[in-house]
Amino acid sequence: MAMSKFAKTPKPPYYAVIFTTVKSENQEGYAEMNAKMFELAQQQQGYIGIESAKGEIGISVTYWETLEDIARWRNHAEHKLAQQKGYETWYQAFATRVCLVERDNIFERERSESTL
Amino acid sequence: MAMSKFAKTPKPPYYAVIFTTVKSENQEGYAEMNAKMFELAQQQQGYIGIESAKGEIGISVTYWETLEDIARWRNHAEHKLAQQKGYETWYQAFATRVCLVERDNIFERERSESTL
């Protein structure tokens, strides 16, 4: 179902971390670390979900219950190593934005209306 | 320069609208409308910038100065027509999330450190 590609977020308010990236030329070890962090994030307290897309830039949005949950994940030992590697090697540029989601509007077409 | 791919956002607080989409099979007229809305959005009061990426889902984040600016753009006559067409035709599913950006951290590698 289409919606399974979206994060299943609760009624607002909740938090979003928008992580925007431009990769560098050296991507050695990135894919493995990214997969590991994807798994690890899901095990953290207050983690809700993730939405990702890649083009000229990459955008990953993770959703969290509270600011404390975000801080705990930011300071997680393994995640800090990954952040350091991203900073030193994998990213030409990145932006992290911590946001309070105040309102949302989510739509999914009925299966019967679709040819998918 | 890498950062030109990112939105040039001010010191927080400011607002973000995270627009996540799954396309339907019928994309007739979408590209033209998308280009038109991209141009039109930039002319709106309080518009700051946009970051977009497309994969299995599409994610576009637009940044705005105030909630009133976001409401004005949401209710803009031409934009409302585009939204209606998206709802009826172009999108299998979408999510719009209006967020207050409370904190950000933006990094760009020095050109001299890079081979780009």
PDB file of C-alpha atoms in Angstrom:
ATOM      1  CA  MET A   1       0.000   0.000   0.000  1.00  0.00           C
ATOM      2  CA  ALA A   2       1.268   3.431  -0.906  1.00  0.00           C
ATOM      3  CA  MET A   3       1.061   4.781   2.636  1.00  0.00           C
ATOM      4  CA  SER A   4       3.517   2.193   3.890  1.00  0.00           C
ATOM      5  CA  LYS A   5       6.197   4.296   2.149  1.00  0.00           C
ATOM      6  CA  PHE A   6       5.286   7.158   4.499  1.00  0.00           C
ATOM      7  CA  ALA A   7       6.039   7.358   8.188  1.00  0.00           C
ATOM      8  CA  LYS A   8       3.008   6.497  10.339  1.00  0.00           C
ATOM      9  CA  THR A   9       2.962   9.634  12.446  1.00  0.00           C
ATOM     10  CA  PRO A  10       0.532  10.305  15.317  1.00  0.00           C
ATOM     11  CA  LYS A  11      -1.743  13.318  15.717  1.00  0.00           C
ATOM     12  CA  PRO A  12       0.451  16.471  16.069  1.00  0.00           C
ATOM     13  CA  PRO A  13       2.346  17.767  17.884  1.00  0.00           C
ATOM     14  CA  TYR A  14       5.406  15.570  17.320  1.00  0.00           C
ATOM     15  CA  TYR A  15       8.930  16.306  16.088  1.00  0.00           C
ATOM     16  CA  ALA A  16      10.718  16.032  12.740  1.00  0.00           C
ATOM     17  CA  VAL A  17      14.451  16.139  12.016  1.00  0.00           C
ATOM     18  CA  ILE A  18      15.064  17.203   8.417  1.00  0.00           C
ATOM     19  CA  PHE A  19      18.524  16.006   7.328  1.00  0.00           C
ATOM     20  CA  THR A  20      19.621  17.366   3.940  1.00  0.00           C
ATOM     21  CA  THR A  21      22.904  16.194   2.394  1.00  0.00           C
ATOM     22  CA  VAL A  22      25.269  16.663  -0.525  1.00  0.00           C
ATOM     23  CA  LYS A  23      27.624  13.711  -0.790  1.00  0.00           C
ATOM     24  CA  SER A  24      31.374  13.961  -1.248  1.00  0.00           C
ATOM     25  CA  GLU A  25      33.264  11.769  -3.705  1.00  0.00           C
ATOM     26  CA  ASN A  26      34.446   9.336  -1.018  1.00  0.00           C
ATOM     27  CA  GLN A  27      31.560   7.036  -0.069  1.00  0.00           C
ATOM     28  CA  GLU A  28      33.675   4.191   1.313  1.00  0.00           C
ATOM     29  CA  GLY A  29      31.774   2.463   4.103  1.00  0.00           C
ATOM     30  CA  TYR A  30      28.752   4.740   3.792  1.00  0.00           C
ATOM     31  CA  ALA A  31      26.157   2.171   2.664  1.00  0.00           C
ATOM     32  CA  GLU A  32      26.957  -0.217   5.518  1.00  0.00           C
ATOM     33  CA  MET A  33      26.918   2.553   8.117  1.00  0.00           C
ATOM     34  CA  ASN A  34      23.686   3.993   6.726  1.00  0.00           C
ATOM     35  CA  ALA A  35      21.960   0.596   6.936  1.00  0.00           C
ATOM     36  CA  LYS A  36      23.268   0.119  10.491  1.00  0.00           C
ATOM     37  CA  MET A  37      22.037   3.557  11.610  1.00  0.00           C
ATOM     38  CA  PHE A  38      18.660   2.938   9.935  1.00  0.00           C
ATOM     39  CA  GLU A  39      18.257  -0.224  12.053  1.00  0.00           C
ATOM     40  CA  LEU A  40      19.590   1.360  15.225  1.00  0.00           C
ATOM     41  CA  ALA A  41      17.361   4.460  14.970  1.00  0.00           C
ATOM     42  CA  GLN A  42      14.263   2.258  14.903  1.00  0.00           C
ATOM     43  CA  GLN A  43      15.228   0.780  18.262  1.00  0.00           C
ATOM     44  CA  GLN A  44      15.465   4.175  19.989  1.00  0.00           C
ATOM     45  CA  GLN A  45      12.919   5.462  22.470  1.00  0.00           C
ATOM     46  CA  GLY A  46      10.492   7.899  20.870  1.00  0.00           C
ATOM     47  CA  TYR A  47      11.348   6.976  17.267  1.00  0.00           C
ATOM     48  CA  ILE A  48       8.258   7.194  15.034  1.00  0.00           C
ATOM     49  CA  GLY A  49       9.448   6.704  11.452  1.00  0.00           C
ATOM     50  CA  ILE A  50      11.529   7.886   8.491  1.00  0.00           C
ATOM     51  CA  GLU A  51      10.947   9.212   4.974  1.00  0.00           C
ATOM     52  CA  SER A  52      13.881   9.416   2.532  1.00  0.00           C
ATOM     53  CA  ALA A  53      14.517  10.460  -1.057  1.00  0.00           C
ATOM     54  CA  LYS A  54      17.691  11.039  -3.064  1.00  0.00           C
ATOM     55  CA  GLY A  55      18.344  13.319  -6.020  1.00  0.00           C
ATOM     56  CA  GLU A  56      20.963  16.019  -6.521  1.00  0.00           C
ATOM     57  CA  ILE A  57      20.630  16.314  -2.756  1.00  0.00           C
ATOM     58  CA  GLY A  58      19.455  13.694  -0.273  1.00  0.00           C
ATOM     59  CA  ILE A  59      16.635  14.385   2.172  1.00  0.00           C
ATOM     60  CA  SER A  60      15.842  12.135   5.131  1.00  0.00           C
ATOM     61  CA  VAL A  61      13.165  13.123   7.598  1.00  0.00           C
ATOM     62  CA  THR A  62      12.959  11.198  10.870  1.00  0.00           C
ATOM     63  CA  TYR A  63       9.990  11.658  13.210  1.00  0.00           C
ATOM     64  CA  TRP A  64      10.237  11.585  16.996  1.00  0.00           C
ATOM     65  CA  GLU A  65       7.946  11.941  19.991  1.00  0.00           C
ATOM     66  CA  THR A  66       9.981  14.482  21.993  1.00  0.00           C
ATOM     67  CA  LEU A  67      13.066  16.725  21.865  1.00  0.00           C
ATOM     68  CA  GLU A  68      14.619  14.528  24.556  1.00  0.00           C
ATOM     69  CA  ASP A  69      14.324  11.501  22.252  1.00  0.00           C
ATOM     70  CA  ILE A  70      16.110  13.453  19.501  1.00  0.00           C
ATOM     71  CA  ALA A  71      18.877  14.553  21.893  1.00  0.00           C
ATOM     72  CA  ARG A  72      19.342  10.988  23.153  1.00  0.00           C
ATOM     73  CA  TRP A  73      19.720   9.676  19.583  1.00  0.00           C
ATOM     74  CA  ARG A  74      22.091  12.519  18.635  1.00  0.00           C
ATOM     75  CA  ASN A  75      24.297  11.554  21.599  1.00  0.00           C
ATOM     76  CA  HIS A  76      24.118   7.780  21.076  1.00  0.00           C
ATOM     77  CA  ALA A  77      27.714   6.479  20.990  1.00  0.00           C
ATOM     78  CA  GLU A  78      27.468   4.542  17.708  1.00  0.00           C
ATOM     79  CA  HIS A  79      25.494   7.337  16.078  1.00  0.00           C
ATOM     80  CA  LYS A  80      28.144   9.859  17.132  1.00  0.00           C
ATOM     81  CA  LEU A  81      30.803   7.776  15.370  1.00  0.00           C
ATOM     82  CA  ALA A  82      28.629   7.748  12.225  1.00  0.00           C
ATOM     83  CA  GLN A  83      28.109  11.517  12.462  1.00  0.00           C
ATOM     84  CA  GLN A  84      31.864  12.044  12.793  1.00  0.00           C
ATOM     85  CA  LYS A  85      32.534   9.890   9.719  1.00  0.00           C
ATOM     86  CA  GLY A  86      29.870  11.792   7.770  1.00  0.00           C
ATOM     87  CA  TYR A  87      31.412  15.107   8.804  1.00  0.00           C
ATOM     88  CA  GLU A  88      34.980  14.006   7.976  1.00  0.00           C
ATOM     89  CA  THR A  89      34.390  11.969   4.843  1.00  0.00           C
ATOM     90  CA  TRP A  90      30.987  11.269   3.308  1.00  0.00           C
ATOM     91  CA  TYR A  91      29.315  14.680   3.131  1.00  0.00           C
ATOM     92  CA  GLN A  92      30.316  17.688   1.083  1.00  0.00           C
ATOM     93  CA  ALA A  93      27.606  19.586   2.938  1.00  0.00           C
ATOM     94  CA  PHE A  94      24.704  18.842   5.237  1.00  0.00           C
ATOM     95  CA  ALA A  95      21.944  20.617   7.136  1.00  0.00           C
ATOM     96  CA  THR A  96      20.086  19.272  10.173  1.00  0.00           C
ATOM     97  CA  ARG A  97      16.870  21.020  11.177  1.00  0.00           C
ATOM     98  CA  VAL A  98      14.927  20.091  14.311  1.00  0.00           C
ATOM     99  CA  CYS A  99      11.243  20.964  13.927  1.00  0.00           C
ATOM    100  CA  LEU A 100       8.002  20.828  15.870  1.00  0.00           C
ATOM    101  CA  VAL A 101       5.267  19.455  13.584  1.00  0.00           C
ATOM    102  CA  GLU A 102       2.257  21.598  14.438  1.00  0.00           C
ATOM    103  CA  ARG A 103      -0.245  20.443  11.807  1.00  0.00           C
ATOM    104  CA  ASP A 104      -0.467  17.720   9.180  1.00  0.00           C
ATOM    105  CA  ASN A 105      -2.735  16.593   6.363  1.00  0.00           C
ATOM    106  CA  ILE A 106      -2.375  13.062   5.071  1.00  0.00           C
ATOM    107  CA  PHE A 107      -4.203  11.703   2.034  1.00  0.00           C
ATOM    108  CA  GLU A 108      -4.283   8.269   0.459  1.00  0.00           C
ATOM    109  CA  ARG A 109      -6.357   7.410  -2.569  1.00  0.00           C
ATOM    110  CA  GLU A 110      -8.724   4.473  -2.180  1.00  0.00           C
ATOM    111  CA  ARG A 111      -7.300   1.344  -3.765  1.00  0.00           C
ATOM    112  CA  SER A 112     -10.435   0.957  -5.906  1.00  0.00           C
ATOM    113  CA  GLU A 113      -9.879   4.369  -7.522  1.00  0.00           C
ATOM    114  CA  SER A 114      -6.377   3.399  -8.562  1.00  0.00           C
ATOM    115  CA  THR A 115      -4.914   1.160 -11.214  1.00  0.00           C
ATOM    116  CA  LEU A 116      -1.941   0.338  -8.960  1.00  0.00           C
TER     117      LEU A 116
ATOM    118  CA  MET B   1      28.936  25.541  -4.729  1.00  0.00           C
ATOM    119  CA  ALA B   2      27.324  22.688  -2.821  1.00  0.00           C
ATOM    120  CA  MET B   3      25.367  24.910  -0.475  1.00  0.00           C
ATOM    121  CA  SER B   4      23.493  26.523  -3.344  1.00  0.00           C
ATOM    122  CA  LYS B   5      21.550  23.239  -3.555  1.00  0.00           C
ATOM    123  CA  PHE B   6      20.277  23.920  -0.037  1.00  0.00           C
ATOM    124  CA  ALA B   7      17.764  26.559   0.985  1.00  0.00           C
ATOM    125  CA  LYS B   8      19.433  29.629   2.497  1.00  0.00           C
ATOM    126  CA  THR B   9      17.485  29.726   5.727  1.00  0.00           C
ATOM    127  CA  PRO B  10      17.838  32.414   8.421  1.00  0.00           C
ATOM    128  CA  LYS B  11      18.597  31.871  12.111  1.00  0.00           C
ATOM    129  CA  PRO B  12      15.692  29.869  13.671  1.00  0.00           C
ATOM    130  CA  PRO B  13      12.857  30.083  14.366  1.00  0.00           C
ATOM    131  CA  TYR B  14      11.300  29.844  10.906  1.00  0.00           C
ATOM    132  CA  TYR B  15       8.833  27.421   9.338  1.00  0.00           C
ATOM    133  CA  ALA B  16       9.109  24.342   7.118  1.00  0.00           C
ATOM    134  CA  VAL B  17       6.395  22.588   5.119  1.00  0.00           C
ATOM    135  CA  ILE B  18       7.359  18.959   4.475  1.00  0.00           C
ATOM    136  CA  PHE B  19       5.435  17.659   1.445  1.00  0.00           C
ATOM    137  CA  THR B  20       5.816  13.911   0.869  1.00  0.00           C
ATOM    138  CA  THR B  21       4.256  12.289  -2.212  1.00  0.00           C
ATOM    139  CA  VAL B  22       3.635   8.994  -3.975  1.00  0.00           C
ATOM    140  CA  LYS B  23       2.733   9.595  -7.607  1.00  0.00           C
ATOM    141  CA  SER B  24      -0.201   7.982  -9.425  1.00  0.00           C
ATOM    142  CA  GLU B  25       0.162   6.558 -12.934  1.00  0.00           C
ATOM    143  CA  ASN B  26      -1.402   9.630 -14.571  1.00  0.00           C
ATOM    144  CA  GLN B  27       1.169  12.437 -14.683  1.00  0.00           C
ATOM    145  CA  GLU B  28      -0.390  14.387 -17.575  1.00  0.00           C
ATOM    146  CA  GLY B  29       0.291  18.086 -17.092  1.00  0.00           C
ATOM    147  CA  TYR B  30       2.238  17.558 -13.872  1.00  0.00           C
ATOM    148  CA  ALA B  31       5.676  18.759 -15.009  1.00  0.00           C
ATOM    149  CA  GLU B  32       4.321  22.050 -16.384  1.00  0.00           C
ATOM    150  CA  MET B  33       2.246  22.722 -13.267  1.00  0.00           C
ATOM    151  CA  ASN B  34       5.142  21.820 -10.976  1.00  0.00           C
ATOM    152  CA  ALA B  35       7.453  24.258 -12.783  1.00  0.00           C
ATOM    153  CA  LYS B  36       4.777  26.967 -12.636  1.00  0.00           C
ATOM    154  CA  MET B  37       4.199  26.464  -8.890  1.00  0.00           C
ATOM    155  CA  PHE B  38       7.965  26.450  -8.267  1.00  0.00           C
ATOM    156  CA  GLU B  39       8.195  29.896  -9.918  1.00  0.00           C
ATOM    157  CA  LEU B  40       5.048  31.226  -8.250  1.00  0.00           C
ATOM    158  CA  ALA B  41       6.057  30.108  -4.748  1.00  0.00           C
ATOM    159  CA  GLN B  42       9.285  32.107  -4.992  1.00  0.00           C
ATOM    160  CA  GLN B  43       7.273  35.279  -5.550  1.00  0.00           C
ATOM    161  CA  GLN B  44       5.218  34.851  -2.377  1.00  0.00           C
ATOM    162  CA  GLN B  45       5.648  36.936   0.742  1.00  0.00           C
ATOM    163  CA  GLY B  46       7.692  35.115   3.382  1.00  0.00           C
ATOM    164  CA  TYR B  47       9.070  32.446   1.018  1.00  0.00           C
ATOM    165  CA  ILE B  48      12.617  31.459   1.994  1.00  0.00           C
ATOM    166  CA  GLY B  49      13.581  28.476  -0.167  1.00  0.00           C
ATOM    167  CA  ILE B  50      13.006  24.875  -1.223  1.00  0.00           C
ATOM    168  CA  GLU B  51      14.822  21.536  -1.024  1.00  0.00           C
ATOM    169  CA  SER B  52      13.586  18.592  -3.120  1.00  0.00           C
ATOM    170  CA  ALA B  53      14.521  14.982  -3.781  1.00  0.00           C
ATOM    171  CA  LYS B  54      12.754  12.141  -5.544  1.00  0.00           C
ATOM    172  CA  GLY B  55      12.993   8.398  -5.023  1.00  0.00           C
ATOM    173  CA  GLU B  56      10.332   5.817  -4.311  1.00  0.00           C
ATOM    174  CA  ILE B  57       8.629   8.777  -2.674  1.00  0.00           C
ATOM    175  CA  GLY B  58       9.134  12.473  -3.385  1.00  0.00           C
ATOM    176  CA  ILE B  59      10.021  14.921  -0.615  1.00  0.00           C
ATOM    177  CA  SER B  60       9.872  18.693  -1.056  1.00  0.00           C
ATOM    178  CA  VAL B  61      10.539  20.979   1.886  1.00  0.00           C
ATOM    179  CA  THR B  62       9.666  24.655   1.513  1.00  0.00           C
ATOM    180  CA  TYR B  63      10.780  27.183   4.125  1.00  0.00           C
ATOM    181  CA  TRP B  64       8.722  30.193   5.204  1.00  0.00           C
ATOM    182  CA  GLU B  65       8.990  33.105   7.604  1.00  0.00           C
ATOM    183  CA  THR B  66       5.576  32.781   9.294  1.00  0.00           C
ATOM    184  CA  LEU B  67       2.453  30.597   9.523  1.00  0.00           C
ATOM    185  CA  GLU B  68       0.508  33.423   7.857  1.00  0.00           C
ATOM    186  CA  ASP B  69       2.805  33.227   4.815  1.00  0.00           C
ATOM    187  CA  ILE B  70       2.137  29.481   4.602  1.00  0.00           C
ATOM    188  CA  ALA B  71      -1.639  30.003   4.891  1.00  0.00           C
ATOM    189  CA  ARG B  72      -1.569  32.704   2.206  1.00  0.00           C
ATOM    190  CA  TRP B  73       0.292  30.413  -0.213  1.00  0.00           C
ATOM    191  CA  ARG B  74      -2.025  27.481   0.601  1.00  0.00           C
ATOM    192  CA  ASN B  75      -5.014  29.690  -0.312  1.00  0.00           C
ATOM    193  CA  HIS B  76      -3.464  31.272  -3.422  1.00  0.00           C
ATOM    194  CA  ALA B  77      -5.975  30.790  -6.281  1.00  0.00           C
ATOM    195  CA  GLU B  78      -3.560  29.226  -8.790  1.00  0.00           C
ATOM    196  CA  HIS B  79      -1.979  27.070  -6.109  1.00  0.00           C
ATOM    197  CA  LYS B  80      -5.416  25.821  -5.041  1.00  0.00           C
ATOM    198  CA  LEU B  81      -6.066  24.674  -8.620  1.00  0.00           C
ATOM    199  CA  ALA B  82      -2.748  22.822  -8.615  1.00  0.00           C
ATOM    200  CA  GLN B  83      -3.572  21.221  -5.246  1.00  0.00           C
ATOM    201  CA  GLN B  84      -6.959  20.093  -6.567  1.00  0.00           C
ATOM    202  CA  LYS B  85      -5.342  18.526  -9.648  1.00  0.00           C
ATOM    203  CA  GLY B  86      -2.785  16.793  -7.442  1.00  0.00           C
ATOM    204  CA  TYR B  87      -5.518  15.440  -5.197  1.00  0.00           C
ATOM    205  CA  GLU B  88      -7.699  14.270  -8.113  1.00  0.00           C
ATOM    206  CA  THR B  89      -5.048  12.986 -10.502  1.00  0.00           C
ATOM    207  CA  TRP B  90      -1.308  13.142  -9.878  1.00  0.00           C
ATOM    208  CA  TYR B  91      -0.892  11.748  -6.379  1.00  0.00           C
ATOM    209  CA  GLN B  92      -1.589   8.251  -5.127  1.00  0.00           C
ATOM    210  CA  ALA B  93      -0.874   9.576  -1.657  1.00  0.00           C
ATOM    211  CA  PHE B  94       0.593  12.671  -0.034  1.00  0.00           C
ATOM    212  CA  ALA B  95       1.363  14.111   3.374  1.00  0.00           C
ATOM    213  CA  THR B  96       1.778  17.793   4.227  1.00  0.00           C
ATOM    214  CA  ARG B  97       3.368  18.679   7.562  1.00  0.00           C
ATOM    215  CA  VAL B  98       3.676  22.254   8.814  1.00  0.00           C
ATOM    216  CA  CYS B  99       6.602  22.601  11.211  1.00  0.00           C
ATOM    217  CA  LEU B 100       8.327  25.197  13.355  1.00  0.00           C
ATOM    218  CA  VAL B 101      12.103  24.893  12.860  1.00  0.00           C
ATOM    219  CA  GLU B 102      13.493  25.359  16.357  1.00  0.00           C
ATOM    220  CA  ARG B 103      17.175  24.586  15.804  1.00  0.00           C
ATOM    221  CA  ASP B 104      19.469  23.959  12.848  1.00  0.00           C
ATOM    222  CA  ASN B 105      23.065  22.963  12.147  1.00  0.00           C
ATOM    223  CA  ILE B 106      24.468  23.637   8.709  1.00  0.00           C
ATOM    224  CA  PHE B 107      27.873  22.442   7.518  1.00  0.00           C
ATOM    225  CA  GLU B 108      29.753  22.973   4.297  1.00  0.00           C
ATOM    226  CA  ARG B 109      33.206  21.610   3.608  1.00  0.00           C
ATOM    227  CA  GLU B 110      35.813  24.132   2.519  1.00  0.00           C
ATOM    228  CA  ARG B 111      36.340  24.006  -1.224  1.00  0.00           C
ATOM    229  CA  SER B 112      40.061  23.450  -0.697  1.00  0.00           C
ATOM    230  CA  GLU B 113      39.428  20.213   1.231  1.00  0.00           C
ATOM    231  CA  SER B 114      37.380  18.839  -1.621  1.00  0.00           C
ATOM    232  CA  THR B 115      38.131  17.488  -5.052  1.00  0.00           C
ATOM    233  CA  LEU B 116      34.797  18.840  -6.377  1.00  0.00           C
TER     234      LEU B 116
END
